[in-house]
Amino acid sequence: MFWLDFMALSFAGVDDEVAPTSTRVWTVIEHTRFFAAIDLFPQGPWKAIAKDIGTRTPRQIQTHAQKYRDKLFRQSKAPKLPT
């Protein structure tokens, strides 16, 4: 589904804004779609990823991706506990 949406956006000239949503916690479905899209396109296009998720703006996607990358970086730098 994401790839088809991406291709449609490439040719459609979609507006920059998606209908704004209120600030709320990300759902499991939103996270699943986010992770699938980030695996394919780690640096965007944020508009296409937002369209695929459907409930978040490009800015929310970009911010979420930045926080996700920061979390991964912190986890990679955390001292390993002995097992």
mmCIF file of C-alpha atoms in Angstrom:
data_model
loop_
_atom_site.group_PDB
_atom_site.id
_atom_site.type_symbol
_atom_site.label_atom_id
_atom_site.label_comp_id
_atom_site.label_asym_id
_atom_site.label_seq_id
_atom_site.Cartn_x
_atom_site.Cartn_y
_atom_site.Cartn_z
ATOM 1 C CA MET A 1 0.000 0.000 0.000
ATOM 2 C CA PHE A 2 2.740 2.466 0.932
ATOM 3 C CA TRP A 3 4.550 2.160 -2.388
ATOM 4 C CA LEU A 4 1.368 2.876 -4.349
ATOM 5 C CA ASP A 5 0.652 5.919 -2.189
ATOM 6 C CA PHE A 6 4.227 7.115 -2.698
ATOM 7 C CA MET A 7 3.936 6.787 -6.455
ATOM 8 C CA ALA A 8 0.594 8.601 -6.459
ATOM 9 C CA LEU A 9 2.106 11.472 -4.451
ATOM 10 C CA SER A 10 5.053 11.680 -6.815
ATOM 11 C CA PHE A 11 2.764 12.584 -9.681
ATOM 12 C CA ALA A 12 -0.186 14.244 -7.972
ATOM 13 C CA GLY A 13 1.373 17.433 -6.546
ATOM 14 C CA VAL A 14 -0.208 16.968 -3.139
ATOM 15 C CA ASP A 15 -0.587 19.929 -0.775
ATOM 16 C CA ASP A 16 1.957 20.308 2.028
ATOM 17 C CA GLU A 17 -0.621 20.078 4.779
ATOM 18 C CA VAL A 18 -2.614 17.136 5.997
ATOM 19 C CA ALA A 19 -5.606 17.806 8.231
ATOM 20 C CA PRO A 20 -4.065 18.491 11.658
ATOM 21 C CA THR A 21 -4.627 15.999 14.426
ATOM 22 C CA SER A 22 -4.624 16.551 18.139
ATOM 23 C CA THR A 23 -1.576 15.598 20.167
ATOM 24 C CA ARG A 24 -1.963 12.058 21.395
ATOM 25 C CA VAL A 25 -0.049 8.860 21.954
ATOM 26 C CA TRP A 26 0.856 6.872 18.842
ATOM 27 C CA THR A 27 -1.302 3.773 18.374
ATOM 28 C CA VAL A 28 0.038 0.298 17.623
ATOM 29 C CA ILE A 29 -1.297 0.571 14.064
ATOM 30 C CA GLU A 30 0.381 3.957 13.538
ATOM 31 C CA HIS A 31 3.680 2.578 14.867
ATOM 32 C CA THR A 32 3.460 -0.503 12.662
ATOM 33 C CA ARG A 33 2.925 1.644 9.569
ATOM 34 C CA PHE A 34 5.632 4.083 10.699
ATOM 35 C CA PHE A 35 8.250 1.337 11.154
ATOM 36 C CA ALA A 36 7.431 -0.222 7.791
ATOM 37 C CA ALA A 37 7.786 3.144 6.051
ATOM 38 C CA ILE A 38 10.966 4.127 7.921
ATOM 39 C CA ASP A 39 12.576 0.830 6.920
ATOM 40 C CA LEU A 40 11.998 1.753 3.268
ATOM 41 C CA PHE A 41 12.658 5.496 3.534
ATOM 42 C CA PRO A 42 14.735 6.389 6.643
ATOM 43 C CA GLN A 43 15.009 10.076 5.658
ATOM 44 C CA GLY A 44 11.539 10.610 4.223
ATOM 45 C CA PRO A 45 9.653 11.630 2.055
ATOM 46 C CA TRP A 46 7.634 12.693 5.098
ATOM 47 C CA LYS A 47 4.548 13.610 3.046
ATOM 48 C CA ALA A 48 4.304 10.134 1.567
ATOM 49 C CA ILE A 49 4.830 8.463 4.943
ATOM 50 C CA ALA A 50 2.170 10.720 6.510
ATOM 51 C CA LYS A 51 -0.235 9.816 3.719
ATOM 52 C CA ASP A 52 0.388 6.114 4.315
ATOM 53 C CA ILE A 53 -0.181 6.420 8.064
ATOM 54 C CA GLY A 54 -3.201 8.624 7.427
ATOM 55 C CA THR A 55 -3.572 10.117 10.910
ATOM 56 C CA ARG A 56 -0.379 12.161 11.282
ATOM 57 C CA THR A 57 1.060 15.233 9.603
ATOM 58 C CA PRO A 58 4.427 15.239 7.818
ATOM 59 C CA ARG A 59 5.863 17.317 10.683
ATOM 60 C CA GLN A 60 4.662 14.768 13.255
ATOM 61 C CA ILE A 61 6.248 11.962 11.220
ATOM 62 C CA GLN A 62 9.536 13.824 10.930
ATOM 63 C CA THR A 63 9.642 14.596 14.660
ATOM 64 C CA HIS A 64 8.729 11.029 15.558
ATOM 65 C CA ALA A 65 11.478 9.689 13.279
ATOM 66 C CA GLN A 66 14.039 11.987 14.899
ATOM 67 C CA LYS A 67 13.019 10.871 18.397
ATOM 68 C CA TYR A 68 13.094 7.237 17.287
ATOM 69 C CA ARG A 69 16.643 7.614 15.896
ATOM 70 C CA ASP A 70 17.752 9.381 19.095
ATOM 71 C CA LYS A 71 16.324 6.537 21.183
ATOM 72 C CA LEU A 72 18.173 3.944 19.093
ATOM 73 C CA PHE A 73 21.395 5.920 19.478
ATOM 74 C CA ARG A 74 20.994 6.169 23.263
ATOM 75 C CA GLN A 75 20.310 2.437 23.482
ATOM 76 C CA SER A 76 23.418 1.642 21.448
ATOM 77 C CA LYS A 77 25.552 3.753 23.813
ATOM 78 C CA ALA A 78 24.073 2.317 27.024
ATOM 79 C CA PRO A 79 26.445 0.122 29.016
ATOM 80 C CA LYS A 80 25.751 -3.572 28.558
ATOM 81 C CA LEU A 81 24.737 -5.416 31.697
ATOM 82 C CA PRO A 82 26.470 -8.729 32.369
ATOM 83 C CA THR A 83 24.296 -11.761 31.695
#
